[in-house]
Short mmCIF file of C-alpha atoms in Angstrom, two decimals:
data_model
loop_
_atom_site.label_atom_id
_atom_site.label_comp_id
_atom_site.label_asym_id
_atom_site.label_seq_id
_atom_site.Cartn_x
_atom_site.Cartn_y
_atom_site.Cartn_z
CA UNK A 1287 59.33 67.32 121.90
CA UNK A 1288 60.03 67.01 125.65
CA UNK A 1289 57.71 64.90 127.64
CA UNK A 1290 56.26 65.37 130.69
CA UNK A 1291 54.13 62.90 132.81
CA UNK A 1292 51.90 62.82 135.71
CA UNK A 1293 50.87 60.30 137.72
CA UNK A 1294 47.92 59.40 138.57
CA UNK A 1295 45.83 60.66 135.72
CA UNK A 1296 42.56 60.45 138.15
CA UNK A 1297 42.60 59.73 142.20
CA UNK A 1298 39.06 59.86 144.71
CA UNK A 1299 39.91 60.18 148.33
CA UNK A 1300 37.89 60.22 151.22
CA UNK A 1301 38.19 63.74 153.01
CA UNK A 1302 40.71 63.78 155.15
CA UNK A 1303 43.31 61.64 153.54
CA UNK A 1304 46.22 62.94 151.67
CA UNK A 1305 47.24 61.97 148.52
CA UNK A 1306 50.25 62.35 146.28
CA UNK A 1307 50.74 63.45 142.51
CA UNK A 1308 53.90 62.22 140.27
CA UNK A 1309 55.69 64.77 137.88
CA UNK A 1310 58.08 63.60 136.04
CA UNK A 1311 60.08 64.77 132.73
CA UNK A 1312 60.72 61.25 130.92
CA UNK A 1313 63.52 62.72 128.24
CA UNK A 1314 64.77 65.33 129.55
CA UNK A 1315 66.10 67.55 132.91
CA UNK A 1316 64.06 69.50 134.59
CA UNK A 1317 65.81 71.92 137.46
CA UNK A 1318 62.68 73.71 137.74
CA UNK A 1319 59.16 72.70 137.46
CA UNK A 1320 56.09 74.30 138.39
CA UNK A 1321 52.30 73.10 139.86
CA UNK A 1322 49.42 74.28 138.48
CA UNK A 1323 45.49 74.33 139.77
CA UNK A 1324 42.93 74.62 138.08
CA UNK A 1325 38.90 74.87 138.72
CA UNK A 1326 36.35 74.05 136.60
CA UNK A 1327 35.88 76.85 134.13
CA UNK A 1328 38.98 78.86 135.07
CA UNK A 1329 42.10 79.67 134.09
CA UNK A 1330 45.36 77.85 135.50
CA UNK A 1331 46.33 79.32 138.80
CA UNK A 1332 49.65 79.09 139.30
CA UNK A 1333 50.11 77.56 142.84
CA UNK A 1334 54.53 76.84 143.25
CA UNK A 1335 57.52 76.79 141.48
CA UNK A 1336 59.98 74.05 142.80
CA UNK A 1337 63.60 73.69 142.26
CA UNK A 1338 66.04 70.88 142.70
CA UNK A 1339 67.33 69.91 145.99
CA UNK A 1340 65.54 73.12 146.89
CA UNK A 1341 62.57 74.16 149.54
CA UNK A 1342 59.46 74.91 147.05
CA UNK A 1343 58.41 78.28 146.07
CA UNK A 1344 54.55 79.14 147.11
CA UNK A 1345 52.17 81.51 145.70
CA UNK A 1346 50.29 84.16 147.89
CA UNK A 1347 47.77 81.95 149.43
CA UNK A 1348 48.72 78.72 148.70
CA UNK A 1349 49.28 77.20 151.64
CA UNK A 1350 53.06 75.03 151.99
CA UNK A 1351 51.80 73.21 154.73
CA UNK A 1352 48.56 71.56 152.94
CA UNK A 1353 50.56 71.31 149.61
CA UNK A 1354 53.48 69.95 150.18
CA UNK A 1355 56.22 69.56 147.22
CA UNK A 1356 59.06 67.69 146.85
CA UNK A 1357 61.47 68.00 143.90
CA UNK A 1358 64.14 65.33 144.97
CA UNK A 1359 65.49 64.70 141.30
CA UNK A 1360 65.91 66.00 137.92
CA UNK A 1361 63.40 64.06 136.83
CA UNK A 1362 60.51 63.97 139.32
CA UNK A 1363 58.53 66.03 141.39
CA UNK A 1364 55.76 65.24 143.80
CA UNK A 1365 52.45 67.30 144.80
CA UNK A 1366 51.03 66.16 148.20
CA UNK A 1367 47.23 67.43 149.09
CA UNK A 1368 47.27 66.36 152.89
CA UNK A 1369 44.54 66.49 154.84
CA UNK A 1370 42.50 66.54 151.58
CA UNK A 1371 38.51 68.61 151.76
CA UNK A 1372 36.09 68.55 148.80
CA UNK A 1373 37.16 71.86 148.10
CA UNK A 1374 40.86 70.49 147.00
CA UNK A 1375 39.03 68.92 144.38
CA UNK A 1376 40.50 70.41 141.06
CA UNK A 1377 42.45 69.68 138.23
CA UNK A 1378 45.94 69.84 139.20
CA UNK A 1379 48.82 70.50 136.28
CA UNK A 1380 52.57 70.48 136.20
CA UNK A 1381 55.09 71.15 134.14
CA UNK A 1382 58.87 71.58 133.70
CA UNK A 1383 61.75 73.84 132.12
CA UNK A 1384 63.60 72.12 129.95
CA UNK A 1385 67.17 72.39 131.61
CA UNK A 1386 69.20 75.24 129.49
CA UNK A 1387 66.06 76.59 127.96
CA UNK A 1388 63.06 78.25 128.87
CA UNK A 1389 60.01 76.58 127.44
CA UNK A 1390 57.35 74.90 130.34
CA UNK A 1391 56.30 71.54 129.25
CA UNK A 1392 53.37 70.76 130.53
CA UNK A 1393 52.07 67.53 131.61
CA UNK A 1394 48.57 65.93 131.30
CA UNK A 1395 47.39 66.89 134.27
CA UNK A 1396 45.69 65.06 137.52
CA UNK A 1397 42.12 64.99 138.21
CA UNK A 1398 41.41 65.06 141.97
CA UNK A 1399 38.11 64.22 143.46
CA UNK A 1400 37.72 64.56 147.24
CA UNK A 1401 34.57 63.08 148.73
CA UNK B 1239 54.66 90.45 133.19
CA UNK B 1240 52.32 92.71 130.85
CA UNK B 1241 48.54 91.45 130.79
CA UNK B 1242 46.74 90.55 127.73
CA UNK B 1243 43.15 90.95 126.29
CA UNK B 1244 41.64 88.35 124.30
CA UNK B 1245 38.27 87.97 123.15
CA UNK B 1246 36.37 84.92 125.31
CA UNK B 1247 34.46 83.06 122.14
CA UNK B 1248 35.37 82.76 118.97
CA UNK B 1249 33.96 80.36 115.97
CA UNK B 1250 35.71 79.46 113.02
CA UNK B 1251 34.07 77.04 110.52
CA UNK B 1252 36.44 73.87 109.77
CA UNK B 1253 38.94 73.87 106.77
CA UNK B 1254 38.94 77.89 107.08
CA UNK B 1255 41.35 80.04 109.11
CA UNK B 1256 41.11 80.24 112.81
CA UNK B 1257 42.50 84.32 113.65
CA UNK B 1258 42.77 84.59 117.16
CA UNK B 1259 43.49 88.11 118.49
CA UNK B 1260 45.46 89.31 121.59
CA UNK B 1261 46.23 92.99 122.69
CA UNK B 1262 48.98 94.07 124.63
CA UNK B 1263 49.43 97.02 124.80
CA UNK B 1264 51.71 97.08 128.13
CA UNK B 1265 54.06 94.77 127.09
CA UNK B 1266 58.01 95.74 127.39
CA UNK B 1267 60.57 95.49 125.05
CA UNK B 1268 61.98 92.46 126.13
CA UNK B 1269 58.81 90.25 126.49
CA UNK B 1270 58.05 87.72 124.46
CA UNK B 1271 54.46 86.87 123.35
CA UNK B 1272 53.51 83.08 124.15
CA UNK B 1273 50.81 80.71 122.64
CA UNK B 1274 49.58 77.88 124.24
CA UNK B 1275 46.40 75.71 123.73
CA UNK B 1276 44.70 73.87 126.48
CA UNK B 1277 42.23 70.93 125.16
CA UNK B 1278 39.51 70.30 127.03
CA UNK B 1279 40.70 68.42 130.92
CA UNK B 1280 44.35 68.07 129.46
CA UNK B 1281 47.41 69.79 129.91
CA UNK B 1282 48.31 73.21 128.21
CA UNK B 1283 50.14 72.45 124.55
CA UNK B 1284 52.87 75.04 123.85
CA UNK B 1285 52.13 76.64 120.33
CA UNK B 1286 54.55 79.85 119.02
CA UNK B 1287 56.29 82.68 120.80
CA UNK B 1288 57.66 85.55 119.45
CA UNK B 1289 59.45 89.03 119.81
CA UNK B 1290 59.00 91.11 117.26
CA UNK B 1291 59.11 89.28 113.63
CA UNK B 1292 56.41 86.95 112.53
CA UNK B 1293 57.07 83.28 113.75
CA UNK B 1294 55.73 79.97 111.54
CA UNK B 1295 55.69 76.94 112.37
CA UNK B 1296 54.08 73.32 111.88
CA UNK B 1297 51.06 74.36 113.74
CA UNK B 1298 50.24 77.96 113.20
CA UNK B 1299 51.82 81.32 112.22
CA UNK B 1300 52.27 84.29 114.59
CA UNK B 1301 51.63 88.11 113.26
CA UNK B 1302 52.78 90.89 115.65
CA UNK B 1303 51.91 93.97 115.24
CA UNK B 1304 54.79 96.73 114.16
CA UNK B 1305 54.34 98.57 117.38
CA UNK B 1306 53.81 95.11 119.68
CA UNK B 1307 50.59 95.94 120.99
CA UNK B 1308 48.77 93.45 119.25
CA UNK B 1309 49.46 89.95 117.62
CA UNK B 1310 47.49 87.06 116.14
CA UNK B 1311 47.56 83.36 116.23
CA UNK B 1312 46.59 81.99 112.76
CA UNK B 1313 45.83 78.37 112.37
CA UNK B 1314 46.05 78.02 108.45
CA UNK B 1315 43.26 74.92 108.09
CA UNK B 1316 41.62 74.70 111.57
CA UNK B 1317 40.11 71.13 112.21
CA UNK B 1318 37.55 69.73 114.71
CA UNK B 1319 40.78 69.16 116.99
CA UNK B 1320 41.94 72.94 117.38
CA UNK B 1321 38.66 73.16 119.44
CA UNK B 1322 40.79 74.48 122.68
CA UNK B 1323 40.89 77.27 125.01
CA UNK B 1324 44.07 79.19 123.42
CA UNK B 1325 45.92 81.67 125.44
CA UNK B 1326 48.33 84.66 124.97
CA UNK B 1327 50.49 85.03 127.45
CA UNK B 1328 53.89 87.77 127.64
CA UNK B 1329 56.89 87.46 129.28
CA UNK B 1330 60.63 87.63 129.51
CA UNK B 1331 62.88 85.24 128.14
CA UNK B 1332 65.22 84.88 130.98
CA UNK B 1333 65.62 82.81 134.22
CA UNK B 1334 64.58 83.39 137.67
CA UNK B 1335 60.93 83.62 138.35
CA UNK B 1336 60.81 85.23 135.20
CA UNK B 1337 60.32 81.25 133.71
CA UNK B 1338 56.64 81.38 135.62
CA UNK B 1339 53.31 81.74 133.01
CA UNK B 1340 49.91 83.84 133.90
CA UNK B 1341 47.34 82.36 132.09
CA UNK B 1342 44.56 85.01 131.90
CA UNK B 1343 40.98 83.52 130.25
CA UNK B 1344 42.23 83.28 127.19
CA UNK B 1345 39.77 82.34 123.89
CA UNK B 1346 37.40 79.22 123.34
CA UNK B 1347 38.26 78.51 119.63
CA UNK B 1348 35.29 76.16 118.88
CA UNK B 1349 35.46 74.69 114.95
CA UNK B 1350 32.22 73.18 113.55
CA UNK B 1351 31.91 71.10 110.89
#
C-alpha cells in the first residue's frame, strides 16, 4: 500500500519558537494532502487541505498565519507551528490522496510538545 | 457529508468476532461508507469502504444495510492488535473538497485475552 511519512515523529520546543513538520508520500504522488490535529482524547480535527504549487486551504478557525503550509512538491508537504504556546501541543497527522484516486493515506503522525 | 452514530465502547473477547455498528441514516445516494482504525498515538489505518453491496477484504468484511442506514464492520478473528478507536465515516467518491474525512468519536474496540 501507499506510504506516507512524517517527520519528526516527536519535537519539544520552548514557547515561542516555531517548528516544522515533514509530510511526505515515499511511493507515490500526492497533489493533495491534508493536516490533521488532534488532542488528547478527541477525534481528528481536520485543520487544511493543501494542494500543489497551490496557497493552502484552512479550516474555520485555524489560523494560516500560525500554521503555515507549504506543499512545494508531489511528494512533500510541510506544517509550520510558528510562534509555538503550550496550547499547540497536540498530535499533529497528515495524509495524502493518492494521485488518480481517492483514498487518504495517512501518515504516523507528529507528537508536539510545547513547553 | 452525512454524520454517523457509533456506539463509544465496545468489548469483544479475542479469537471471537469484533461487530462494530454505525447508523446513518442521512447518508445520500452517492456516499460511500468509510472504515478506518486509529491505534493508539499513530496514524489512522484505512480499513473498507463501500456503497451499497457487502465489501471483504484481508482485514474485515463490511455489511450494509438494504436501505443504507446502517452498516457493520466485522473483524472475523479479532486479536489483541485490533484494540483501536475505529471510525465510520460517509462521503462522496469524487474530487474537490469532497476528498476531505470528518472523523466523529468513533468506537474503542478493546479485545481481552
Amino acid at each position: 500500500g501507499a506510504v506516507v511519512s512524517q517527520h519528526p515523529s516527536r519535537v519539544i520546543c520552548k514557547s515561542g519558537t516555531s517548528v516544522k513538520i515533514e509530510c511526505r508520500s515515499l511511493d507515490f504522488q500526492a497533489t493533495t494532502m491534508f493536516w490533521y490535529r488532534q488532542f488528547p482524547k478527541q477525534s481528528l480535527m481536520l485543520m487544511a487541505t493543501s494542494n500543489e504549487g497551490s496557497k493552502a486551504t484552512y479550516e474555520q478557525g485555524v489560523e494560516k498565519d500560525k500554521f503555515l503550509i507549504n506543499h512545494a512538491s508531489l511528494t512533500l508537504s510541510t506544517l509550520t507551528v510558528t510562534s509555538a504556546h503550550p496550547e499547540d501541543s497536540s498530535f499533529y497527522i497528515c495524509s495524502a490522496i493518492l494521485q488518480g484516486s481517492y483514498e487518504q493515506y495517512f501518515g504516523p503522525g507528529t507528537r508536539l510538545t510545547v513547553t | 457529508d452525512a454524520k454517523t452514530t457509533q456506539p463509544p465502547s465496545m468489548d469483544c473477547a479475542e479469537g471471537r468476532a469484533a461487530n462494530l455498528p454505525c447508523n446513518h441514516s442521512t447518508i445520500s445516494g452517492n456516499e460511500y461508507v468509510y472504515w478506518y482504525r486509529q491505534i493508539h498515538s499513530q496514524g489512522p489505518q484505512y480499513i473498507i469502504h463501500g456503497l451499497k453491496n457487502n465489501e471483504t477484504n484481508e482485514m474485515a468484511s463490511l455489511i450494509i444495510t438494504e436501505d443504507r442506514k446502517s452498516s457493520t464492520l466485522i473483524l472475523p478473528h479479532a486479536t489483541l492488535r485490533d484494540t483501536a478507536v475505529y471510525y465510520c465515516i460517509v462521503r462522496v467518491a469524487s474530487g474537490g473538497s469532497n476528498y476531505k474525512l470528518t472523523f466523529g468519536k468513533g468506537t474503542l474496540l478493546t479485545v481481552n485475552p
